[in-house]
XYZ file of C-alpha atoms in Angstrom:
569
model
C 107.906 -91.475 192.335
C 106.950 -88.522 190.156
C 103.647 -86.884 190.923
C 100.959 -87.985 188.471
C 99.846 -85.070 186.291
C 96.296 -83.808 186.432
C 94.184 -84.258 183.313
C 92.307 -81.057 182.488
C 88.955 -80.773 180.692
C 88.826 -79.027 177.288
C 89.006 -75.240 177.382
C 86.763 -75.123 174.282
C 84.406 -78.093 173.985
C 83.455 -77.915 170.313
C 86.240 -78.313 167.764
C 84.161 -76.185 165.385
C 84.779 -73.278 167.780
C 88.565 -73.668 167.769
C 90.343 -70.663 166.178
C 92.481 -72.951 164.012
C 89.368 -74.566 162.537
C 87.701 -71.215 161.828
C 90.855 -70.006 160.076
C 90.976 -73.145 157.941
C 87.331 -72.740 156.934
C 88.178 -69.236 155.699
C 91.405 -70.332 153.958
C 90.717 -68.750 150.551
C 89.939 -65.335 152.051
C 92.938 -65.653 154.386
C 95.270 -66.291 151.448
C 93.889 -63.252 149.611
C 94.549 -61.220 152.748
C 98.147 -62.477 152.890
C 98.665 -61.705 149.205
C 97.463 -58.131 149.571
C 99.333 -57.508 152.824
C 102.635 -58.847 151.442
C 102.273 -56.945 148.173
C 101.679 -53.675 149.991
C 104.699 -54.296 152.204
C 107.007 -54.848 149.259
C 105.577 -52.123 147.021
C 106.042 -49.583 149.823
C 109.780 -49.941 149.217
C 109.465 -48.340 145.768
C 109.483 -49.627 142.177
C 113.269 -49.938 141.992
C 113.294 -51.965 145.214
C 110.552 -54.225 143.827
C 112.737 -55.072 140.834
C 115.696 -55.756 143.126
C 113.538 -58.034 145.297
C 112.273 -59.889 142.224
C 115.768 -60.274 140.791
C 117.144 -61.576 144.090
C 114.252 -64.008 144.529
C 114.409 -65.433 141.001
C 118.181 -65.812 141.239
C 118.075 -67.617 144.609
C 115.172 -69.838 143.591
C 116.887 -71.017 140.423
C 119.922 -71.973 142.503
C 117.708 -73.789 145.041
C 115.873 -75.758 142.354
C 119.165 -76.861 140.838
C 121.171 -77.619 143.985
C 118.538 -78.662 146.573
C 115.582 -80.346 144.854
C 113.088 -82.172 147.081
C 110.447 -84.719 146.260
C 107.752 -82.429 147.688
C 108.609 -79.633 145.224
C 106.059 -79.028 142.435
C 106.974 -80.991 139.284
C 107.151 -77.804 137.199
C 109.421 -75.939 139.627
C 112.372 -75.498 137.281
C 110.205 -74.412 134.348
C 108.282 -71.998 136.575
C 111.366 -70.085 137.699
C 112.785 -70.075 134.184
C 109.547 -68.441 133.039
C 109.700 -65.941 135.911
C 113.189 -64.942 134.841
C 112.061 -64.303 131.270
C 109.145 -62.195 132.477
C 111.443 -60.223 134.779
C 113.814 -59.475 131.912
C 110.844 -58.348 129.791
C 109.675 -56.057 132.616
C 113.080 -54.368 132.723
C 113.574 -53.419 129.057
C 113.582 -49.684 129.842
C 111.212 -48.730 126.982
C 108.075 -47.905 128.988
C 108.661 -47.325 132.664
C 104.964 -47.317 133.608
C 104.287 -50.596 131.800
C 107.406 -52.110 133.307
C 106.284 -51.069 136.766
C 102.881 -52.732 136.281
C 104.499 -55.878 134.840
C 106.856 -56.107 137.823
C 103.942 -55.818 140.242
C 102.004 -58.510 138.384
C 105.021 -60.772 138.554
C 105.341 -60.021 142.266
C 101.668 -60.930 142.800
C 102.147 -64.309 141.094
C 105.139 -65.256 143.232
C 103.510 -64.097 146.474
C 100.382 -66.135 145.728
C 102.455 -69.228 144.902
C 104.160 -68.912 148.282
C 100.998 -68.191 150.283
C 99.261 -71.237 148.770
C 102.271 -73.340 149.723
C 102.564 -71.984 153.281
C 98.946 -71.967 154.508
C 97.698 -75.355 155.737
C 94.250 -76.684 156.585
C 92.594 -78.264 159.606
C 90.341 -81.279 159.133
C 88.322 -82.440 162.168
C 88.131 -86.102 161.112
C 91.879 -86.252 160.504
C 92.559 -84.580 163.863
C 90.334 -87.042 165.756
C 92.005 -89.976 164.007
C 95.491 -88.619 164.775
C 94.526 -88.039 168.422
C 93.269 -91.621 168.763
C 96.203 -93.087 166.858
C 98.817 -91.309 168.991
C 97.037 -92.276 172.208
C 96.889 -95.949 171.217
C 100.424 -95.971 169.821
C 102.024 -94.315 172.854
C 99.907 -96.386 175.264
C 100.916 -99.711 173.739
C 104.529 -98.689 173.341
C 104.690 -97.525 176.941
C 103.140 -100.662 178.356
C 105.240 -102.970 176.217
C 108.394 -101.156 177.300
C 107.362 -101.010 180.936
C 106.205 -104.587 181.280
C 108.627 -106.273 178.871
C 105.811 -108.683 178.178
C 103.809 -108.511 174.964
C 101.032 -110.675 176.399
C 100.152 -107.862 178.823
C 99.918 -105.038 176.278
C 96.155 -104.759 176.456
C 95.755 -105.235 180.190
C 98.526 -102.967 181.521
C 97.515 -99.865 183.447
C 100.409 -97.532 182.684
C 99.271 -94.209 181.224
C 101.143 -92.105 178.677
C 100.424 -88.859 180.514
C 102.296 -90.253 183.522
C 105.496 -89.804 181.497
C 104.577 -86.220 180.603
C 105.372 -84.055 183.598
C 103.553 -80.836 182.708
C 104.519 -78.104 185.185
C 104.267 -74.385 185.699
C 101.607 -71.882 184.666
C 99.010 -74.381 183.436
C 95.930 -72.769 184.974
C 97.051 -69.335 183.802
C 97.515 -70.535 180.213
C 94.082 -72.166 180.220
C 92.437 -68.956 181.465
C 94.351 -66.785 179.020
C 92.996 -68.864 176.126
C 89.639 -67.227 176.852
C 91.072 -63.726 177.268
C 93.005 -63.364 174.039
C 95.433 -65.101 171.658
C 98.126 -67.363 173.118
C 101.509 -67.783 171.422
C 103.635 -70.591 172.890
C 107.398 -70.263 172.293
C 109.225 -73.492 173.260
C 112.869 -74.400 173.491
C 113.896 -76.854 170.774
C 116.048 -79.947 171.257
C 114.551 -82.734 169.134
C 112.499 -83.272 165.993
C 109.985 -85.005 168.263
C 109.333 -81.808 170.242
C 106.286 -80.783 168.191
C 104.581 -84.167 168.574
C 105.153 -84.314 172.326
C 104.132 -80.682 172.902
C 100.990 -81.104 170.803
C 100.059 -84.328 172.572
C 100.645 -82.841 176.043
C 98.664 -79.669 175.347
C 95.759 -81.670 173.941
C 95.687 -84.784 176.129
C 96.847 -83.279 179.437
C 96.077 -79.544 179.370
C 92.843 -79.645 177.360
C 93.941 -76.869 174.992
C 92.609 -76.468 171.437
C 95.051 -77.111 168.591
C 97.565 -74.403 167.774
C 98.817 -73.202 164.434
C 102.422 -74.365 164.116
C 105.169 -74.522 161.538
C 106.271 -77.819 160.021
C 109.375 -78.107 157.869
C 108.475 -78.738 154.229
C 110.973 -81.604 154.236
C 108.535 -83.545 156.449
C 106.133 -83.567 153.500
C 108.504 -85.665 151.413
C 106.735 -88.848 152.543
C 103.108 -89.411 151.612
C 101.640 -90.437 154.976
C 103.383 -87.586 156.808
C 102.238 -85.069 154.205
C 98.658 -86.347 154.458
C 98.451 -85.626 158.191
C 100.486 -82.421 158.169
C 98.264 -81.000 155.437
C 95.161 -81.512 157.579
C 96.293 -80.744 161.130
C 96.698 -76.986 160.992
C 100.420 -76.910 160.261
C 101.755 -74.185 158.026
C 104.670 -75.182 155.830
C 108.163 -73.801 156.391
C 110.777 -74.209 153.670
C 114.097 -73.283 155.231
C 115.834 -73.526 151.866
C 113.992 -70.385 150.791
C 115.862 -67.358 152.132
C 114.645 -64.903 149.512
C 112.891 -61.641 150.515
C 109.490 -62.409 148.941
C 109.143 -65.777 150.691
C 110.240 -64.410 154.065
C 107.847 -61.450 153.778
C 104.970 -63.785 152.838
C 105.736 -66.069 155.776
C 105.791 -63.140 158.201
C 102.524 -61.834 156.760
C 100.893 -65.231 157.317
C 102.013 -65.293 160.953
C 100.998 -61.687 161.643
C 97.545 -62.005 160.107
C 96.898 -65.423 161.644
C 97.653 -64.123 165.148
C 95.728 -60.933 164.440
C 92.699 -63.111 163.589
C 92.946 -64.746 167.034
C 94.582 -68.017 166.005
C 96.688 -69.465 168.809
C 100.182 -70.137 167.533
C 103.284 -72.143 168.417
C 106.740 -71.623 166.970
C 110.337 -72.225 168.022
C 111.955 -68.777 168.335
C 115.430 -70.331 168.340
C 114.753 -71.261 164.716
C 116.132 -74.793 164.868
C 117.193 -77.450 167.331
C 119.886 -76.510 169.822
C 123.017 -78.082 168.349
C 125.057 -77.633 171.516
C 122.438 -78.849 174.005
C 122.320 -75.411 175.674
C 119.165 -73.513 176.422
C 118.688 -70.934 173.685
C 120.179 -67.530 174.469
C 119.774 -65.940 171.029
C 116.405 -65.933 169.295
C 115.393 -65.254 165.706
C 113.603 -61.949 165.244
C 111.509 -62.849 162.161
C 108.425 -64.679 163.425
C 108.872 -63.189 166.894
C 108.453 -59.741 165.392
C 105.089 -60.746 163.929
C 103.498 -60.931 167.383
C 104.505 -57.317 168.062
C 103.195 -56.295 164.645
C 99.912 -58.131 165.204
C 99.411 -56.504 168.615
C 100.018 -53.032 167.173
C 97.525 -53.746 164.378
C 94.897 -54.775 166.937
C 95.512 -51.553 168.854
C 95.131 -49.577 165.622
C 91.748 -51.231 165.095
C 90.791 -50.099 168.614
C 90.340 -53.783 169.460
C 90.605 -55.093 173.001
C 92.285 -58.213 171.628
C 95.506 -59.035 173.412
C 98.339 -61.407 172.575
C 99.978 -63.459 175.327
C 103.452 -64.990 175.032
C 104.082 -68.225 176.966
C 107.651 -69.601 177.158
C 107.839 -73.410 177.291
C 110.958 -75.255 178.385
C 111.318 -78.914 177.411
C 113.529 -81.228 179.433
C 114.577 -84.701 178.298
C 116.938 -86.969 180.164
C 118.295 -87.998 176.766
C 117.808 -86.684 173.239
C 117.323 -88.772 170.115
C 119.711 -86.721 167.958
C 122.272 -85.784 170.645
C 125.261 -87.396 168.915
C 124.398 -85.894 165.552
C 123.638 -82.430 166.959
C 126.834 -82.094 168.983
C 128.806 -83.201 165.921
C 127.210 -80.367 163.978
C 127.983 -77.907 166.757
C 131.613 -78.927 167.086
C 132.240 -78.908 163.360
C 130.729 -75.427 163.189
C 129.604 -76.037 159.642
C 126.876 -73.409 159.849
C 124.880 -75.436 157.348
C 121.483 -76.301 158.779
C 120.498 -79.925 158.263
C 117.085 -80.738 159.613
C 116.987 -84.504 159.252
C 120.248 -86.393 159.069
C 120.488 -89.517 156.965
C 120.622 -91.792 160.009
C 117.353 -90.416 161.415
C 115.452 -93.623 160.617
C 112.157 -95.115 161.785
C 114.111 -97.749 163.677
C 115.938 -95.059 165.670
C 112.721 -93.180 166.368
C 111.061 -96.341 167.689
C 114.097 -97.227 169.778
C 114.152 -93.717 171.213
C 110.424 -93.803 172.003
C 110.775 -97.267 173.583
C 113.538 -96.065 175.869
C 111.724 -92.795 176.553
C 108.683 -94.610 177.903
C 110.534 -97.323 179.807
C 112.267 -97.107 183.167
C 110.117 -94.091 184.198
C 112.156 -91.644 182.114
C 109.920 -88.596 182.391
C 109.604 -85.824 179.840
C 109.186 -82.463 181.562
C 107.346 -79.531 180.031
C 107.648 -76.334 182.065
C 105.230 -73.540 181.118
C 106.853 -70.284 182.165
C 105.564 -66.901 183.256
C 103.156 -65.540 180.591
C 103.976 -62.083 179.249
C 102.661 -59.512 176.810
C 104.400 -58.750 173.506
C 106.766 -56.328 175.246
C 107.894 -58.875 177.811
C 105.848 -57.449 180.695
C 104.489 -60.123 183.068
C 100.728 -60.668 182.985
C 98.264 -62.210 185.409
C 95.521 -64.779 184.738
C 93.132 -61.976 183.746
C 95.531 -60.828 181.028
C 96.542 -57.586 182.753
C 100.100 -56.339 182.143
C 102.355 -55.099 184.953
C 105.478 -52.965 184.890
C 108.600 -53.618 186.965
C 107.015 -51.824 189.949
C 103.855 -53.936 189.886
C 101.640 -51.260 188.358
C 98.978 -52.189 185.785
C 99.840 -50.782 182.346
C 97.934 -50.319 179.085
C 99.915 -51.852 176.248
C 98.314 -49.498 173.706
C 100.393 -46.655 175.102
C 103.564 -48.304 173.779
C 102.371 -47.912 170.199
C 101.329 -44.237 170.359
C 103.390 -41.754 168.395
C 102.446 -38.081 168.060
C 99.084 -38.723 169.649
C 98.022 -41.704 167.551
C 98.678 -45.407 167.230
C 100.655 -46.026 164.094
C 103.221 -48.328 162.557
C 106.835 -47.633 163.428
C 109.033 -50.483 162.197
C 112.171 -49.254 163.962
C 110.343 -48.979 167.286
C 108.729 -52.410 166.810
C 112.121 -53.945 166.037
C 113.358 -52.664 169.402
C 110.271 -54.079 171.109
C 110.986 -57.440 169.464
C 114.538 -57.441 170.853
C 113.198 -56.691 174.326
C 110.663 -59.518 174.006
C 113.408 -61.924 172.922
C 115.505 -60.980 175.965
C 112.548 -61.553 178.301
C 111.822 -64.963 176.766
C 115.453 -66.038 177.214
C 115.299 -64.893 180.854
C 112.215 -67.037 181.426
C 113.851 -70.012 179.695
C 116.574 -69.931 182.326
C 114.336 -69.144 185.303
C 111.642 -71.710 184.444
C 114.083 -74.417 183.344
C 113.641 -77.569 185.459
C 116.939 -79.265 186.306
C 116.826 -83.054 185.975
C 119.159 -85.497 187.693
C 120.858 -86.297 184.381
C 121.565 -82.597 183.734
C 123.222 -82.110 187.114
C 125.240 -85.314 186.905
C 126.525 -84.666 183.363
C 127.491 -81.097 184.298
C 129.277 -82.244 187.458
C 131.316 -85.015 185.889
C 132.326 -83.089 182.790
C 133.558 -80.268 185.005
C 135.565 -82.722 187.107
C 137.076 -83.984 183.872
C 137.748 -80.435 182.650
C 139.323 -79.230 185.894
C 141.759 -82.106 185.867
C 142.918 -81.220 182.351
C 143.126 -77.435 182.581
C 145.950 -77.179 180.046
C 143.759 -78.574 177.261
C 141.210 -76.711 175.170
C 137.778 -78.221 174.538
C 138.693 -80.026 171.329
C 141.815 -81.571 172.833
C 139.781 -82.548 175.874
C 137.193 -84.356 173.768
C 139.936 -86.289 171.969
C 141.136 -87.900 175.200
C 140.354 -91.647 175.375
C 137.350 -92.233 177.697
C 138.617 -95.687 178.609
C 141.526 -94.070 180.439
C 139.362 -92.162 182.915
C 137.253 -93.048 185.914
C 135.385 -90.749 188.305
C 135.381 -92.030 191.903
C 131.931 -91.982 193.425
C 132.947 -90.054 196.576
C 134.351 -87.246 194.403
C 131.202 -87.147 192.288
C 129.108 -86.944 195.471
C 131.260 -84.092 196.773
C 130.913 -82.025 193.588
C 127.168 -82.579 193.318
C 126.811 -81.593 196.955
C 128.621 -78.318 196.203
C 126.436 -77.576 193.200
C 123.213 -78.580 194.882
C 123.693 -76.007 197.638
C 124.011 -73.317 194.956
C 120.964 -74.621 193.067
C 118.829 -74.581 196.214
C 119.778 -70.934 196.763
C 119.044 -70.094 193.116
C 115.661 -71.817 193.352
C 114.789 -69.775 196.451
C 115.566 -66.602 194.466
C 113.420 -67.709 191.512
C 116.419 -68.147 189.188
C 115.846 -71.825 188.332
C 113.566 -74.777 189.091
C 114.522 -78.232 190.338
C 112.975 -81.630 189.759
C 112.119 -83.722 192.796
C 115.057 -86.044 192.096
C 117.496 -83.205 192.856
C 116.293 -83.364 196.477
C 116.921 -87.105 196.844
C 119.758 -88.640 198.814
C 122.939 -88.008 196.809
C 123.656 -91.616 195.858
C 120.046 -92.132 194.741
C 120.239 -88.930 192.679
C 123.448 -90.119 190.991
C 121.991 -93.546 190.222
C 118.920 -91.920 188.685
C 121.069 -89.657 186.520
C 123.316 -92.507 185.334
C 120.332 -94.735 184.563
C 118.558 -92.080 182.545
C 121.618 -90.986 180.558
C 122.468 -94.603 179.808
C 119.026 -95.516 178.508
C 119.402 -94.793 174.834
C 122.944 -94.245 173.581
C 125.002 -97.176 172.345
C 128.114 -95.608 173.888
C 126.981 -94.543 177.346
C 127.750 -90.945 178.314
C 127.811 -92.217 181.901
C 127.699 -95.649 183.528
C 128.945 -97.431 186.620
C 131.975 -99.724 186.509
C 132.269 -102.896 188.544
C 133.798 -100.983 191.442
C 130.780 -98.662 191.652
C 132.585 -95.607 190.293
C 131.378 -93.608 187.315
C 132.895 -93.811 183.833
C 132.053 -92.377 180.432
C 132.203 -94.096 177.064
C 131.631 -90.888 175.067
C 132.955 -87.526 176.276
C 131.461 -85.729 173.285
C 127.873 -86.714 174.127
C 128.568 -86.125 177.819
C 129.593 -82.587 176.858
C 126.264 -82.134 175.039
C 124.279 -82.992 178.190
C 126.627 -80.927 180.358
C 125.735 -77.878 178.252
C 122.167 -77.815 179.555
C 123.453 -76.026 182.689
C 126.345 -74.229 181.032
C 124.783 -70.751 180.991
C 124.445 -70.547 184.770
C 128.187 -70.153 185.552
C 127.936 -72.982 188.077
C 131.468 -74.237 187.413
C 132.898 -71.443 189.598
C 131.422 -73.168 192.651
C 133.259 -76.450 192.068
C 136.431 -77.065 194.039
C 138.341 -80.303 193.614
C 141.174 -81.243 195.918
C 141.886 -84.663 194.418
C 142.893 -85.830 190.978
C 140.782 -87.905 188.642
C 143.386 -90.365 187.569
C 143.562 -92.709 184.602
C 141.587 -95.858 185.219
C 144.610 -98.042 185.825
C 145.772 -95.767 188.670
C 142.410 -94.714 190.112
C 141.949 -94.677 193.841
C 138.774 -94.303 195.853
C 138.800 -91.063 197.829
C 137.905 -91.428 201.446
């Protein structure tokens, strides 16, 4: 049985003292601050650059309005951008350069303010308390119904939601750091349900105040979702908008929010992992804002410090696995954030399966670090590679003073991204399903070495079986390597990885078979393992793909088509 998680008391008792609430109460002033900050950033590029930025933005927005309209868009969106185009043309007539310059800046101010009003959310205490109670009741009843399979026992069952949330790692350190400075949590991203589960775990289990987080604007297309998102501290992200003014406004919001001491959460990978792998390449945009905010605090001679906390999520099975691996294999490059089949029925089915059969969700909080990737202790002190305490202000000094240096800060952001990726892999907790999927797909791959991946995935699953003794042998080989890696601090293992091998395999098969209609893995009547969907099996195999574990697998027997399969002695 999994160890029951500890429930922690609130770090900050009064919601009125939460940074996210204080920011929301000062929303109007915060938006003015964003407007001014963004304007200065863009004007610094010069008047000609401002016109180029305006022209690019108006052009891209008119295309977006025409080709990708959403219900949540303002009703006057098309007319607005048509008007902006006319004003831009008028500000570029060449008759009076000074007047044109002023007109361009006024136009820039209008667009920035429109974006900042759209991006910045609010935080309502009553709505938060209702959402907290609703989620607790909903998850509790769903869990107990799934676990007991008996609707008459819904109200009397004793199963707890937090028992399915295995929160591990640097919990005490994160709680202490909340009182020392500003915490920025950077999770891996596998499912559209990640935000809900992370938020619930940090509130209900860890006792942390609410974080500022980004929510895709597409989630606001439905009224009830928009109502809650608008009042729970989420800032709105519109991934259709790739224009320079929007991106600069979004970065300004993040920088200034963190600089004000608002704890933040964002997915540095940018979107869900299509392949199922742990992220190894991060987006520099929002990540760079934490470096910028730290430098600004140093410039103000403030003692405020920003702490980065990697968070690695582990599911035995993922709601959108089939859809995501399709996207990865097709290599379309077009980001789709909610596929058409992502229905309420599927969400409920996923949640039902998630909470039944003891299928735990693991959240691993990794080693906290400063904005340069240096490890920090619970007191917030930074350490270099030799274990010496360092003053982060020294990294921002140039010619005897602390000042902005965008090129230097871009390099710092790259270093931070590399450190986060390292922690993702070191603090990743291997589940039984991960190890089993990796083992069996590699058996399959090694027995078809002449085929590339796409040819391999086209092979008929019904023609293949994986004898249990061979599966045991391969897992035994890999487990020895994983134990050594764990001892060196290169990975973490769930308790199931230490079980007897047959029990481990049964746990992995059961968990992978919980949700999908075509089972990635299941047992046949003879007790051997088969797959009904190699493509989804490949998705789950990818969770351990970056560790180069396949080099440790040696197979001295063939996996034969099902009709010819023999049990290996």
